[in-house]
XYZ file of C-alpha atoms in Angstrom:
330
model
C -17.930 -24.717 10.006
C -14.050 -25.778 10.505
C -12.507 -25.934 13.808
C -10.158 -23.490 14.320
C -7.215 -26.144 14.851
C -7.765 -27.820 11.904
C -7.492 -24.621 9.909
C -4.894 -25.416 6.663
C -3.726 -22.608 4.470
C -1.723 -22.369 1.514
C 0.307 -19.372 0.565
C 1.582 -19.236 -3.231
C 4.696 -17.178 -3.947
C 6.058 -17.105 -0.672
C 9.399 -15.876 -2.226
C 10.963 -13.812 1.201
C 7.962 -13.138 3.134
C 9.453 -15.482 5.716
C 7.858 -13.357 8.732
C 4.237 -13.845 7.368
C 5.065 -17.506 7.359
C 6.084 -17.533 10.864
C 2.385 -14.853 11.928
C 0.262 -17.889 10.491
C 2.626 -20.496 12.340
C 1.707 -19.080 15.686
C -0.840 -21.781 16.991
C -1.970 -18.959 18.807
C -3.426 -17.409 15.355
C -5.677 -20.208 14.512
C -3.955 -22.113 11.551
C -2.428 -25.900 12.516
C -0.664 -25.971 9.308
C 0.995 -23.902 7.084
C 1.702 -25.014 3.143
C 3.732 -23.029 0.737
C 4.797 -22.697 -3.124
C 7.124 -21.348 -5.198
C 8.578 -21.686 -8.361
C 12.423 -21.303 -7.514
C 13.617 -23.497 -4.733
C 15.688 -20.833 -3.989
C 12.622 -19.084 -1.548
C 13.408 -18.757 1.751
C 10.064 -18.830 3.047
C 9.733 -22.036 1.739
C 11.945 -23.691 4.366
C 10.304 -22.361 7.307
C 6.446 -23.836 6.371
C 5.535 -27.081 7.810
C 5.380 -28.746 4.174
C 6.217 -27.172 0.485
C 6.291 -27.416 -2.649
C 8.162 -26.454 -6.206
C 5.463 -25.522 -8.567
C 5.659 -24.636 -12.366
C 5.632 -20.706 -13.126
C 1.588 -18.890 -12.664
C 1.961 -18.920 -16.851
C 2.035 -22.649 -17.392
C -1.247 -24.090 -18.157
C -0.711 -26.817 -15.914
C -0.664 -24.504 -13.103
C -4.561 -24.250 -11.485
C -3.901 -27.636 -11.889
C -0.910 -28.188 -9.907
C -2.284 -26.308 -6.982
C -5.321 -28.032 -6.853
C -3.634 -31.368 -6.113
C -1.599 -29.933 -3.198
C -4.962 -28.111 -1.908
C -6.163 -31.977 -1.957
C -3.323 -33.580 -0.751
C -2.456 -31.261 2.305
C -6.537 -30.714 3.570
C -6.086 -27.015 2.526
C -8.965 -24.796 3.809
C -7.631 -21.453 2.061
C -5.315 -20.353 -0.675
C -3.298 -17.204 0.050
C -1.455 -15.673 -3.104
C 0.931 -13.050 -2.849
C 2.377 -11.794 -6.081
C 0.055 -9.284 -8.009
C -0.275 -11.264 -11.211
C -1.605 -14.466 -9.484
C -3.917 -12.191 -7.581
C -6.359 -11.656 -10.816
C -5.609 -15.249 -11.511
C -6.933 -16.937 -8.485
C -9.598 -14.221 -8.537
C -10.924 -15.535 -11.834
C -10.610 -19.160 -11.501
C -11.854 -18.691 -8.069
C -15.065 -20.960 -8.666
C -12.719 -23.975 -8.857
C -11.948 -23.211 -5.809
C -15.110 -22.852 -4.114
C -16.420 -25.680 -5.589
C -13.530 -28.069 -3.930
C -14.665 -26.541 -0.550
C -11.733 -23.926 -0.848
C -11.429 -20.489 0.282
C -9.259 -18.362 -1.937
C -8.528 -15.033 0.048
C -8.610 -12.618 -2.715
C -11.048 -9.733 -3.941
C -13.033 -9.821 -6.802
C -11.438 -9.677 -10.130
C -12.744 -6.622 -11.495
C -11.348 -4.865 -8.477
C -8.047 -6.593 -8.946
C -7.604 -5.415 -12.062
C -8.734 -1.912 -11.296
C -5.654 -1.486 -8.792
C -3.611 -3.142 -10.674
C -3.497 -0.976 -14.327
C -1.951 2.564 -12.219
C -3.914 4.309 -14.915
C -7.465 3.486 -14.542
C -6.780 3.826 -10.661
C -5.653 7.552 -11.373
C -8.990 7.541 -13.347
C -10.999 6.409 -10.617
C -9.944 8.315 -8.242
C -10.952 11.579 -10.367
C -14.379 10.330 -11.142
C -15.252 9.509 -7.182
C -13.827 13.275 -6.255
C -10.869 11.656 -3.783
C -7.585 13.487 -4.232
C -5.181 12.213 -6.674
C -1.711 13.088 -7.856
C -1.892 14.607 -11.282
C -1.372 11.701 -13.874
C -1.185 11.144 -17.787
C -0.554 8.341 -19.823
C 1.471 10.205 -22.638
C 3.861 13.061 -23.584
C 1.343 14.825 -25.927
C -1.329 14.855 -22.624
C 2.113 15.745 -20.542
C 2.805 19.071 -22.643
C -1.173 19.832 -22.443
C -1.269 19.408 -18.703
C 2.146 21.287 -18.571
C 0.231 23.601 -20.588
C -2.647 24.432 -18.166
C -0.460 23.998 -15.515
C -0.910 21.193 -13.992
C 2.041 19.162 -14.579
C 5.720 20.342 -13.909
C 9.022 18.751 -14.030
C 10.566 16.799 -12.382
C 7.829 13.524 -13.004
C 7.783 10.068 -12.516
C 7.428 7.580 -15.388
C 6.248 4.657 -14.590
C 5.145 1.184 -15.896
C 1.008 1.093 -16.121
C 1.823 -2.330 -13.980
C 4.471 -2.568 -12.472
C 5.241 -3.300 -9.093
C 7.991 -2.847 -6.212
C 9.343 0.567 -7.767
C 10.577 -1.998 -11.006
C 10.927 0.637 -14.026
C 10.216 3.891 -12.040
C 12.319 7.019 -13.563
C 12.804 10.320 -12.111
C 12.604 12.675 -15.325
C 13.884 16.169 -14.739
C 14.005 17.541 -18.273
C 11.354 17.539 -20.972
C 13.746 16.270 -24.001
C 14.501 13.710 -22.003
C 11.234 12.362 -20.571
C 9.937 12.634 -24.474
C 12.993 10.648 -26.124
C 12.005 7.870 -22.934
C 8.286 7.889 -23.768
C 9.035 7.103 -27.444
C 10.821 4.377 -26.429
C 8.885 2.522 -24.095
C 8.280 -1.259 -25.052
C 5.245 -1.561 -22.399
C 2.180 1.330 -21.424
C 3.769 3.485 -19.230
C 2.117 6.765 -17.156
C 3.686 10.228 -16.363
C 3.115 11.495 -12.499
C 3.710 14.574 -11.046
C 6.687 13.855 -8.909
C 5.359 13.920 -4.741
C 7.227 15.976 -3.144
C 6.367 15.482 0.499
C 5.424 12.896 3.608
C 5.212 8.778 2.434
C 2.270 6.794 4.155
C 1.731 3.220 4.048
C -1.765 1.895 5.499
C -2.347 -1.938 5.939
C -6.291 -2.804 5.986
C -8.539 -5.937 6.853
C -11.486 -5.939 4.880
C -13.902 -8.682 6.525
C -14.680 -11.527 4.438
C -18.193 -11.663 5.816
C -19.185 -8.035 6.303
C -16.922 -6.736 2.931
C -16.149 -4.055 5.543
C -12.942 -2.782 6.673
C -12.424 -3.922 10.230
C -9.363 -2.455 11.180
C -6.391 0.083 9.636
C -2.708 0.630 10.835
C -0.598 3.552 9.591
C 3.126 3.986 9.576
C 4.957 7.463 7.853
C 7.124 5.930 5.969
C 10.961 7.080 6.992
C 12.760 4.720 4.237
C 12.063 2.814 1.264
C 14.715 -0.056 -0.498
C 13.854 -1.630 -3.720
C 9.688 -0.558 -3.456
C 9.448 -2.229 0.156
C 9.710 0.151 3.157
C 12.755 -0.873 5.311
C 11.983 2.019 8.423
C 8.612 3.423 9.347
C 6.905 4.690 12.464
C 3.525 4.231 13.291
C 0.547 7.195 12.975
C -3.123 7.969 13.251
C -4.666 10.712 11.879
C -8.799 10.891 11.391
C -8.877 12.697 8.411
C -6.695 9.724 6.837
C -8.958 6.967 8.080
C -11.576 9.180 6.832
C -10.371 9.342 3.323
C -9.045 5.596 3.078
C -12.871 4.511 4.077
C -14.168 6.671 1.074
C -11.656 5.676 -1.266
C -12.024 1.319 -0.406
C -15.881 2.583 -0.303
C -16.961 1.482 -3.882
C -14.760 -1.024 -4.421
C -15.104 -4.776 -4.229
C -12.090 -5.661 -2.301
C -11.269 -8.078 0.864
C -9.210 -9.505 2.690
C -5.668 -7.978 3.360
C -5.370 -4.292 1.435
C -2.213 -2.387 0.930
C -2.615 1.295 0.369
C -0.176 4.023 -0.534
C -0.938 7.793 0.796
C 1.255 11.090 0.160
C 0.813 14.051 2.634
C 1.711 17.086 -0.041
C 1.195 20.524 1.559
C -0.657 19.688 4.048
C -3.269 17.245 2.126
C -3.404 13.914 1.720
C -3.271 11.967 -1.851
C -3.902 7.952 -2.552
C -0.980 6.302 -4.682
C -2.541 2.932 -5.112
C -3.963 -0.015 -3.971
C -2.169 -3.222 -3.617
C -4.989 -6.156 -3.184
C -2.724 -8.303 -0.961
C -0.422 -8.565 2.237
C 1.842 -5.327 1.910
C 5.711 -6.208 2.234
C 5.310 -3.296 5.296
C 2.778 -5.616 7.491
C 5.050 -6.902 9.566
C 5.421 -3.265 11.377
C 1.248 -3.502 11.857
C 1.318 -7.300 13.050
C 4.299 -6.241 16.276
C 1.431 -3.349 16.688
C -0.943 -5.884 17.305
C -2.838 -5.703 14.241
C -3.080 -9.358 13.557
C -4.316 -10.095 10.094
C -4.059 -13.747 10.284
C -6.633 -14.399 13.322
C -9.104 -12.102 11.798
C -8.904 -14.289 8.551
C -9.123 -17.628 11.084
C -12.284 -16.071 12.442
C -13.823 -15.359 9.089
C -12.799 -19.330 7.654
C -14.802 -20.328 10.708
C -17.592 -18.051 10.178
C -17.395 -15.276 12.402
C -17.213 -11.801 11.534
C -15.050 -9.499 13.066
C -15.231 -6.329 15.053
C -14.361 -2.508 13.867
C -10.958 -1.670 15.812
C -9.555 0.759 13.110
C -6.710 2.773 14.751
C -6.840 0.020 17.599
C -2.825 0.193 18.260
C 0.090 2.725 19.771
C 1.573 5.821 17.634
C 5.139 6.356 17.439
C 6.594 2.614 17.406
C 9.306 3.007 15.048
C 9.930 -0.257 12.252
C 13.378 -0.866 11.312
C 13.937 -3.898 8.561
C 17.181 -5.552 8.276
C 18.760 -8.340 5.889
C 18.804 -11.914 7.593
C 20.099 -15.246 6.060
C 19.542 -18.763 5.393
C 21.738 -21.317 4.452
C 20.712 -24.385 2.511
C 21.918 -27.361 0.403
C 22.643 -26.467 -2.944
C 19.791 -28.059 -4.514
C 17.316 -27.763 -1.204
C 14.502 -29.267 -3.195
């Protein structure tokens, strides 16, 4: 078992989430060093780690490679990626991992990938009875839902995986939507557009246990470029409730972003986001502190069920900050 001091973690594709940096940081939280990556020295929360590196893109075959060495070099205990891509990638080389004494904080693959193709989500969702928002993967099933009356304009088209609100399309008119579909270079699905309350939920799922340990809510107020930029924190039962059923089957840990809609009344699951939501910050100034629970589970110990453990009606507001650097800061 490590000590918790000498806990070292490595978070790949740090890109902006300089604020996650500085949660591990905090001595306080059970990590003494903090390694990142990126591919672009232009990533701010490179510069605020205690050592990084420039690594080629998660494509190149060299890759697994590359981060191996720094895991040896630096003493890493776990690797923490963030973008959804690597995600299934660590998940499925994570044996090379393991086997170098290396914890990769991810779910299991299959799960990954579930959550990550929008599509078979929506189908999952129907075949375990949880409440989803009407959803179609063409404009022939569009007219036939239409048809029965389950589909009306306006909808959302969206990429089958994308991420961040990237290639989302408010359609208003049928001509319209059906002159996009035919078009579309990359699977795409057709949503009934949600028109009602945005809720963001950020879940621990214990390492040890596989069971959720704790949830935080926030209504979301306002969203910029797929990220919410204001929320305000909320607890209902029912919601805790449902997210428990839905995370139920599936093989996920770790950190767990989830996306709810409150339409008439009921609530609906978006997605599932495997990782660190770009929203967490607004849970960890709750107290919700995702990185000691994931220094307890590196040194073995499970953690305790606090779900709802925090205050309602905290309002999070996000705002732009800065950081100047040399020109080439590598």
């Amino acid at each position: 078992m490590n000590n918790v001091a000498n806990l070292n973690l490595l978070i790949l594709s740090c890109g902006t989430r300089n604020l996650l940096v500085r949660y591990f940081k905090d001595r306080a939280n059970g990590f003494a060093r903090v390694v990142g990556t990126d591919c672009s020295t232009y990533a701010p929360a490179l510069y605020e780690t205690d050592a990084h590196y420039i690594v080629p893109r998660m494509t190149d075959p060299s890759y697994l490679d590359t981060i191996l060495e720094i895991c040896h070099k630096e003493a890493i205990n776990a690797v923490l990626p963030l973008q959804e891509d690597e995600l299934f990638l660590i998940a499925s080389h994570r044996q090379l991992f393991t086997e170098a004494g290396i914890t990769p904080i991810v779910s299991a693959a299959e799960a990954i990938e579930l959550c990550r193709d929008k599509y078979v989500f929506y189908q999952y969702l129907k075949e375990h009875g949880l409440p989803a928002i009407t959803t179609c993967c063409s404009f022939e099933a569009f007219r036939q839902e239409a048809a029965a009356g389950t589909m009306k304009l306006p909808v959302f088209l969206k990429p089958v995986r994308g991420c961040g609100s990237i290639g989302i399309q408010k359609v208003e008119q049928a001509g319209l939507l059906e002159a996009l579909c035919r078009y579309q270079t990359e699977p795409y699905i057709i949503q009934n557009f949600a028109q009602g309350e945005e809720f963001g939920a950020d879940i621990y799922i214990d390492l040890l246990t596989k069971q959720p340990v704790t949830v935080f809510v926030k209504k979301k107020l306002r969203m910029r470029a797929g990220e919410t930029e204001k929320s305000v924190s909320y607890k209902d039962p029912a919601l805790f409730e449902l997210i428990g059923k839905t995370l139920s089957p599936l093989a996920l840990t770790g950190p767990v972003d989830m996306d709810i809609f409150r339409i008439d009344g009921r609530y609906y699951i978006s997605e599932i986001n495997p990782r660190f939501g770009g929203g967490y910050p607004h849970a960890y100034n709750c107290g919700v502190n995702f990185p000691r629970l994931l220094a307890n589970n590196l040194n073995g110990i499970a953690n305790g069920r606090m779900i709802g453990h925090y205050e309602t009606g905290v309002c999070m507001l996000k705002y732009t900050d800065l950081l100047t650097l040399p020109e080439d800061p590598a």
